PDB file of C-alpha atoms in Angstrom:
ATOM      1  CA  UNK O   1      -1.164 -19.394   2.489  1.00 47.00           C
ATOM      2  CA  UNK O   2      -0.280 -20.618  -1.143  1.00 50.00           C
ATOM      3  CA  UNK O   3       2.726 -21.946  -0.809  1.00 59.00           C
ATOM      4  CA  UNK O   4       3.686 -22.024  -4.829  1.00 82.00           C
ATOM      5  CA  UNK O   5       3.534 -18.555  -5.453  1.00 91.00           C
ATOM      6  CA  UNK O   6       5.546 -15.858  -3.158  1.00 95.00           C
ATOM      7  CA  UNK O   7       3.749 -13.020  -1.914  1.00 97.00           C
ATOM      8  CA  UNK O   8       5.825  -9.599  -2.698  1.00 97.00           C
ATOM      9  CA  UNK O   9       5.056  -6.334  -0.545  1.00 97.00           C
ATOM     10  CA  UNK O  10       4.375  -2.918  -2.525  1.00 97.00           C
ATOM     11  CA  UNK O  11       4.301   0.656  -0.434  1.00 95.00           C
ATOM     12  CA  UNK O  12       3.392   3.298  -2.306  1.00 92.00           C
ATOM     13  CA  UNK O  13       4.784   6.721  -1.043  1.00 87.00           C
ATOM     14  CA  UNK O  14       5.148   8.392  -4.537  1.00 79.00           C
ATOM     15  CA  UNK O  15       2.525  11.453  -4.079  1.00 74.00           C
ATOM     16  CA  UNK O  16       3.539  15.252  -3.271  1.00 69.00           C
ATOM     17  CA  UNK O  17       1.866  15.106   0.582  1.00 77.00           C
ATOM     18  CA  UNK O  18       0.968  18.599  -0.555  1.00 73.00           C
ATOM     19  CA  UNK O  19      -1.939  18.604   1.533  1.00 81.00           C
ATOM     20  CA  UNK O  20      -0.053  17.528   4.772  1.00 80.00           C
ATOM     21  CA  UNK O  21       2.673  19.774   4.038  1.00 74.00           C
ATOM     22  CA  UNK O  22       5.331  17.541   4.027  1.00 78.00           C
ATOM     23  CA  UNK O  23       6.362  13.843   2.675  1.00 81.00           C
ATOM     24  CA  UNK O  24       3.977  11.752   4.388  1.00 85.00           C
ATOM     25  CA  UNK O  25       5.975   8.358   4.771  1.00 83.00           C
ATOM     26  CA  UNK O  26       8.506  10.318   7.201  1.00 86.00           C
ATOM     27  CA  UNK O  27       6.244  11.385   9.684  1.00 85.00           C
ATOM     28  CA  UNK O  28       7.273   9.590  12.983  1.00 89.00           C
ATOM     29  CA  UNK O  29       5.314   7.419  15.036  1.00 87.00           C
ATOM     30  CA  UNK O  30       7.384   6.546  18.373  1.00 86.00           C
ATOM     31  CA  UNK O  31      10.469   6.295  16.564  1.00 88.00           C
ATOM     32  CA  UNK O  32      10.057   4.894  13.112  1.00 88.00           C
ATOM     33  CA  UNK O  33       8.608   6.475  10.291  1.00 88.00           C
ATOM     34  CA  UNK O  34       5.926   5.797   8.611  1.00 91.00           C
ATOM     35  CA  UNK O  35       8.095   3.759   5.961  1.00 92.00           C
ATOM     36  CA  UNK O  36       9.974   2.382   7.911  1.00 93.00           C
ATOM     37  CA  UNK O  37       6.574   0.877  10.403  1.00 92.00           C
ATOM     38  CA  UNK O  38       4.827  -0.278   6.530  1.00 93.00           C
ATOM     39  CA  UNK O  39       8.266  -1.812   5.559  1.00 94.00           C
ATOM     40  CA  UNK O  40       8.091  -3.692   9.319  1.00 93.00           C
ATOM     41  CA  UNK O  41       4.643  -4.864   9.150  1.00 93.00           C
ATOM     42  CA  UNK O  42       5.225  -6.311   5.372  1.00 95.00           C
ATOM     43  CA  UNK O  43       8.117  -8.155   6.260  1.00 94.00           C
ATOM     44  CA  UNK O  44       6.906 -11.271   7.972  1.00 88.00           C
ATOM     45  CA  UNK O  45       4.220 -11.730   5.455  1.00 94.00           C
ATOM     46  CA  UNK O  46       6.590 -10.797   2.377  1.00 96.00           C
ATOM     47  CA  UNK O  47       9.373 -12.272   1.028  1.00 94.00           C
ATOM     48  CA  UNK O  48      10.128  -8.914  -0.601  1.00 95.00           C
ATOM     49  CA  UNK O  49       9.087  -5.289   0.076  1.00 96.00           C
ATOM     50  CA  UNK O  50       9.607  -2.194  -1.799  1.00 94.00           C
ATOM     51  CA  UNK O  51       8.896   0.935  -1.324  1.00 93.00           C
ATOM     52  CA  UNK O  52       7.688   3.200  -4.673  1.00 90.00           C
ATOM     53  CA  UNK O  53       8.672   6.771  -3.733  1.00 85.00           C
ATOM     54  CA  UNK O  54       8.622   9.677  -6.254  1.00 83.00           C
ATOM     55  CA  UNK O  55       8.315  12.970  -5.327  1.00 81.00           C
ATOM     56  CA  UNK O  56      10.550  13.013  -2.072  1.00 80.00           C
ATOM     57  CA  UNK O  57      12.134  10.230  -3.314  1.00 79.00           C
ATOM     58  CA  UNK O  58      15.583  11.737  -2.348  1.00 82.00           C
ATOM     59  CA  UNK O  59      14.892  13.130   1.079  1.00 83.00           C
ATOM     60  CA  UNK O  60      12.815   9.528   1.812  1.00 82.00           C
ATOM     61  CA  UNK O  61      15.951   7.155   0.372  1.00 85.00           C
ATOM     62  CA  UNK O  62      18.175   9.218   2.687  1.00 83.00           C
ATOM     63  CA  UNK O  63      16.343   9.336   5.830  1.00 82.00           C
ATOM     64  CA  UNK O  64      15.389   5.586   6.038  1.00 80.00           C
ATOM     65  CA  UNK O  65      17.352   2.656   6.709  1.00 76.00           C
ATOM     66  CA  UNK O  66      19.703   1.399   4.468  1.00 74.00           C
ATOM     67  CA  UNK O  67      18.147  -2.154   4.413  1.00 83.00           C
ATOM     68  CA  UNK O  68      14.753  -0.926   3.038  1.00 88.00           C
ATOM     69  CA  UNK O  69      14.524  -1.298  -0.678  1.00 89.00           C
ATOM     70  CA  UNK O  70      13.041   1.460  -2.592  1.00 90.00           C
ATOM     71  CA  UNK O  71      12.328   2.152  -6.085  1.00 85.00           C
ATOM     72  CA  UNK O  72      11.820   5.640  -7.814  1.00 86.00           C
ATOM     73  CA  UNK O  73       8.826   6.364  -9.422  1.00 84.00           C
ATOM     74  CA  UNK O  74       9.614   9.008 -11.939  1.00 82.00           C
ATOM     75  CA  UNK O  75       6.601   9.509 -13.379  1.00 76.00           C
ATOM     76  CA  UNK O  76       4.766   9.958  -9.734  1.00 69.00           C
ATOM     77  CA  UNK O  77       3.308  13.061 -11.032  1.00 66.00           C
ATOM     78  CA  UNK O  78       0.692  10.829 -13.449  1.00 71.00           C
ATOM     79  CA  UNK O  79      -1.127   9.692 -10.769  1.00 67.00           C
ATOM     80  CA  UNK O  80      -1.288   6.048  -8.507  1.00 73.00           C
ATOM     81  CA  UNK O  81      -1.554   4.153 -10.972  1.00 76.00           C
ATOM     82  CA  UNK O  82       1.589   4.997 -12.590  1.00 82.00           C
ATOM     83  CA  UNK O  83       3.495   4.582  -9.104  1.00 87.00           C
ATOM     84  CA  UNK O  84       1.679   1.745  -9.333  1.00 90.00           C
ATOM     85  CA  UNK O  85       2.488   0.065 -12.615  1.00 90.00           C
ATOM     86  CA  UNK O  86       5.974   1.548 -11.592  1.00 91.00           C
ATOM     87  CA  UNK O  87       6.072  -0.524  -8.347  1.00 93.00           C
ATOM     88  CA  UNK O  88       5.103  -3.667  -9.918  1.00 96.00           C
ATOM     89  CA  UNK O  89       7.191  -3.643 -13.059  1.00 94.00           C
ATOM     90  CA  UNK O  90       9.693  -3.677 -10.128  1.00 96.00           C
ATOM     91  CA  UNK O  91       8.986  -6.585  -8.514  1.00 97.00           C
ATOM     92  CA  UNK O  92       9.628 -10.739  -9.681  1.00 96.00           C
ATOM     93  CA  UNK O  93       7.131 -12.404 -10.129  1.00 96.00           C
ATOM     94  CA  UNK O  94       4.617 -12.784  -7.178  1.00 96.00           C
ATOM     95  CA  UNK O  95       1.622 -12.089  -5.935  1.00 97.00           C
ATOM     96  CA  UNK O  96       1.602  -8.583  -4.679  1.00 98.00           C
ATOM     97  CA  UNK O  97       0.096  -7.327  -1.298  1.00 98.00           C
ATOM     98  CA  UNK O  98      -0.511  -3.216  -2.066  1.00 97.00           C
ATOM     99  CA  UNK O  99      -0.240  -0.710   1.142  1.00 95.00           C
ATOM    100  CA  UNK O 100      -0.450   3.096   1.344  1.00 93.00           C
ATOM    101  CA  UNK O 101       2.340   4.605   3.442  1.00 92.00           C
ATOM    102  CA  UNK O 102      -0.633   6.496   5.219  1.00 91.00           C
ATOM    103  CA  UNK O 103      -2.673   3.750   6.940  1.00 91.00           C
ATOM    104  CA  UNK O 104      -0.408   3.146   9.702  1.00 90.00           C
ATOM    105  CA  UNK O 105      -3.240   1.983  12.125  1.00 90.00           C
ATOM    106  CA  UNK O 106      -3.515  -1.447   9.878  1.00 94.00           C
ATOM    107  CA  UNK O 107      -3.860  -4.623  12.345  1.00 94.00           C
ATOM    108  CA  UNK O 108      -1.150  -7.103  11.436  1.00 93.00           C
ATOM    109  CA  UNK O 109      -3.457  -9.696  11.550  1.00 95.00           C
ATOM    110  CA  UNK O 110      -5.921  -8.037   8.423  1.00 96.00           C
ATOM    111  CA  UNK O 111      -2.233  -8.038   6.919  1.00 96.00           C
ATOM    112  CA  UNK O 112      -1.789 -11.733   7.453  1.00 95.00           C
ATOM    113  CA  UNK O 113      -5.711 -12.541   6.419  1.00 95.00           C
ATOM    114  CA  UNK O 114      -5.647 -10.733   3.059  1.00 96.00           C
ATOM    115  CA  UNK O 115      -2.632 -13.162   2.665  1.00 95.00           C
ATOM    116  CA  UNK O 116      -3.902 -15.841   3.695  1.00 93.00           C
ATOM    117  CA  UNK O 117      -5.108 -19.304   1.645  1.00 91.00           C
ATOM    118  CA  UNK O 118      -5.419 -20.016  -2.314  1.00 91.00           C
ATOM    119  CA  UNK O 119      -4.892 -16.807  -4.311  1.00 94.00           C
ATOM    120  CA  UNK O 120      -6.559 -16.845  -7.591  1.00 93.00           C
ATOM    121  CA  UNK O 121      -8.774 -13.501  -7.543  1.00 96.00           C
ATOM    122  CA  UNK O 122      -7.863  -9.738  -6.417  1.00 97.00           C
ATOM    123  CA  UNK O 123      -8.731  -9.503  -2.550  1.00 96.00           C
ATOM    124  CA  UNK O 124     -10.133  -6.360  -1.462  1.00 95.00           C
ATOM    125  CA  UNK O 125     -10.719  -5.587   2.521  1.00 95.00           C
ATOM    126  CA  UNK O 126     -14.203  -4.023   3.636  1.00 95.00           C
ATOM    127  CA  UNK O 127     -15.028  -2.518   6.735  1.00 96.00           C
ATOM    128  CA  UNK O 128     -18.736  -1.945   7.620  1.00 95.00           C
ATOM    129  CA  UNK O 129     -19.040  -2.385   4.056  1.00 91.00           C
ATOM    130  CA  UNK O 130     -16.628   0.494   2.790  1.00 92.00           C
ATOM    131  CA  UNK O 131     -13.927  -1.226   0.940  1.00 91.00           C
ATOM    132  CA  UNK O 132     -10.596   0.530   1.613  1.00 92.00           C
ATOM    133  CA  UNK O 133      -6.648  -0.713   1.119  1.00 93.00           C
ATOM    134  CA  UNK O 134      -4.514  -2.866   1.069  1.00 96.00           C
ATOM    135  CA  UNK O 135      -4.975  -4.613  -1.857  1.00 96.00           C
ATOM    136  CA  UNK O 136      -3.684  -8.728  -2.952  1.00 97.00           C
ATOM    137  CA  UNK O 137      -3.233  -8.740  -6.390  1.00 97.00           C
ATOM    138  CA  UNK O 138      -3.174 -12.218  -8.069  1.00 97.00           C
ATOM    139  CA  UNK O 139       0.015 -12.534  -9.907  1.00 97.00           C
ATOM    140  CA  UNK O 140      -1.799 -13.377 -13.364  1.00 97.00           C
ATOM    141  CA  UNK O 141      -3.121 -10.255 -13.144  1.00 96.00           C
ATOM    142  CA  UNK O 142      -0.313  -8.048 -12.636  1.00 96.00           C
ATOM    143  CA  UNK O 143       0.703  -8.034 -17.185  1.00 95.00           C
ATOM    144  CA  UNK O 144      -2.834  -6.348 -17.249  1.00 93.00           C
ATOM    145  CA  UNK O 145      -2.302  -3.553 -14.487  1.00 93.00           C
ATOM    146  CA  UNK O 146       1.197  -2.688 -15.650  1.00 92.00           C
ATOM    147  CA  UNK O 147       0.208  -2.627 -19.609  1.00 86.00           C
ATOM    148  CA  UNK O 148      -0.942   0.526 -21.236  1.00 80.00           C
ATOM    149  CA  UNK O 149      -4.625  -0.364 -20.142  1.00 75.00           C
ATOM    150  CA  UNK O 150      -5.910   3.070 -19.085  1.00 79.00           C
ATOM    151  CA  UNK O 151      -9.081   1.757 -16.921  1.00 83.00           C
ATOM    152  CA  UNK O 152      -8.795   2.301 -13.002  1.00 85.00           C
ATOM    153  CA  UNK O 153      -7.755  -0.461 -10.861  1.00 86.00           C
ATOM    154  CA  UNK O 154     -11.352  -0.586  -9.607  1.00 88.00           C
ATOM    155  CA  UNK O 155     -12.888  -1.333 -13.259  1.00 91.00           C
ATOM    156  CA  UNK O 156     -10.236  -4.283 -13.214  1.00 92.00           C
ATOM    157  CA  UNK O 157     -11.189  -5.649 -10.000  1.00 93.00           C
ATOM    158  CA  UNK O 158     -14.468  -5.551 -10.818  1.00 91.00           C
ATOM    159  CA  UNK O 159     -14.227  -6.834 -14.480  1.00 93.00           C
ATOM    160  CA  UNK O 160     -11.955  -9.917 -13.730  1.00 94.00           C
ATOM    161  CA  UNK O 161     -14.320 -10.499  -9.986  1.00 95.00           C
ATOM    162  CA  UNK O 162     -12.809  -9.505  -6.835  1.00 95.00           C
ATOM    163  CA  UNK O 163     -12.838 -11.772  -3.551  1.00 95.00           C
ATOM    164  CA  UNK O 164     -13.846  -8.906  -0.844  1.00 95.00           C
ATOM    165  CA  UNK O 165     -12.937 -10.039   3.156  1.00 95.00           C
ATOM    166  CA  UNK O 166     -15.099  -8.526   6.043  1.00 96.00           C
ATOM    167  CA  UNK O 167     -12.511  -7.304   8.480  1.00 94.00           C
ATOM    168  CA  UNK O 168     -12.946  -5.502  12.058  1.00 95.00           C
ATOM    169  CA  UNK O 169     -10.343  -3.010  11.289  1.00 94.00           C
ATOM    170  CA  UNK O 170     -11.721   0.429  10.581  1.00 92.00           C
ATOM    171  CA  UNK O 171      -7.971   1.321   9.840  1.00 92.00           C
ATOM    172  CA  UNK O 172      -8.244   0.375   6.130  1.00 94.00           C
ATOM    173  CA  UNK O 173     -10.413   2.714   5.296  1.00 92.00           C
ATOM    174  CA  UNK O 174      -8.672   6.035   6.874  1.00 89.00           C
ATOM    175  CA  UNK O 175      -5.908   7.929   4.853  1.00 85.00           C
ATOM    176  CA  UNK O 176      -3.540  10.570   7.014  1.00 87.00           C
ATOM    177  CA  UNK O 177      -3.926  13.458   4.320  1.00 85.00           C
ATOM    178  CA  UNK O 178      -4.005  16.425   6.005  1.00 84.00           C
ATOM    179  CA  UNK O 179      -2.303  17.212   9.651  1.00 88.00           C
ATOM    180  CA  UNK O 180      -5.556  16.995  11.437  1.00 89.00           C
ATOM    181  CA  UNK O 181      -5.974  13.613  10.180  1.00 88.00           C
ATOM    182  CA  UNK O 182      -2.745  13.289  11.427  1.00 87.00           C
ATOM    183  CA  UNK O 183      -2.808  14.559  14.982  1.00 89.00           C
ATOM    184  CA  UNK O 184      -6.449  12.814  15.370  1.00 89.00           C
ATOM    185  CA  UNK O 185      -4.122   9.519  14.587  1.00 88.00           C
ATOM    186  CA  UNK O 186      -1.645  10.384  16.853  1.00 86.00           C
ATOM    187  CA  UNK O 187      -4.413  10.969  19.783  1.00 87.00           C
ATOM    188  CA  UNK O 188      -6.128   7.821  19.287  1.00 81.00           C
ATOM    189  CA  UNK O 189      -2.843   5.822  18.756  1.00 74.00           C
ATOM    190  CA  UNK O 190      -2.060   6.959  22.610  1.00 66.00           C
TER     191      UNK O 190
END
């Protein structure tokens, strides 16, 4: 792991969850939810994890713990990136390991690879090829992401050269958008 510069956790749980038809990152799996398991599986890895929420901000601040830090995202309604640049503007200085509050299937052990060694490059996971999330982004890059630069977060990566990792973990590439996605996770989780 490089040891000089501290690794900060990111969740973002900022969207509407208008397609699942209700706020995603308090859907319960045993009995945590689903903020509550990303917070959990950050923590040994990060010395600090936030959570960006925005749209259910309210109902998702009081329904988790009290311990979990969160940060409201006002303008959630522009899009990821903005709960993005929100989420990092947050943070101190760090590199910054980036999770969806819907990919609750991640292996801790992708977690702790994407982590792991010299940092000097974004990391992206691929599975079978397929990149997917979460992200490490190189704290010299984070001024760039959080300025008023209007190019997606994939035209950066691939601009500045990304450092992709092979993983076994088919997790990374599946979103829970819709409750079918949801209930097929729940099925296979048993």
């Amino acid at each position: 792991m490089d040891l000089t510069t501290p690794i900060r956790g990111l969740v973002l749980s900022a969207g509407r969850s208008q397609r699942m038809g209700r706020p995603k990152g308090l859907l319960k799996l045993g009995s945590s939810s689903l903020i509550e398991k990303a917070v959990s599986d950050l923590d040994e890895i990060c010395d600090i994890v936030l959570v960006a929420a925005g749209h259910h901000y309210h109902a998702i601040r009081e329904a988790t713990q009290a311990h979990i830090a969160m940060h409201p995202v006002v303008d959630w309604h522009h899009g990821m990136r903005s709960s993005l640049r929100s989420g990092l503007r947050a943070l101190p200085d760090g590199h910054v390991l980036v999770r969806h509050v819907d990919q609750p299937g991640i292996k801790y052990e992708t977690l702790r690879r994407l982590c792991a060694g010299r940092i000097s490059r974004p990391r992206v996971l691929a599975y079978r090829g397929q990149a997917g999330h979460p992200v490490l982004i190189p704290n010299w890059l984070r001024p760039v992401i959080t300025g008023q630069d209007q190019r997606s977060l994939r035209q950066i990566f691939n601009e500045v050269g990304i450092q992709k990792l092979h993983i076994n973990d088919a997790a990374i590439t599946r979103n829970l958008n819709r409750r079918e996605d949801w209930e097929r996770f729940l099925f296979e989780f048993r």
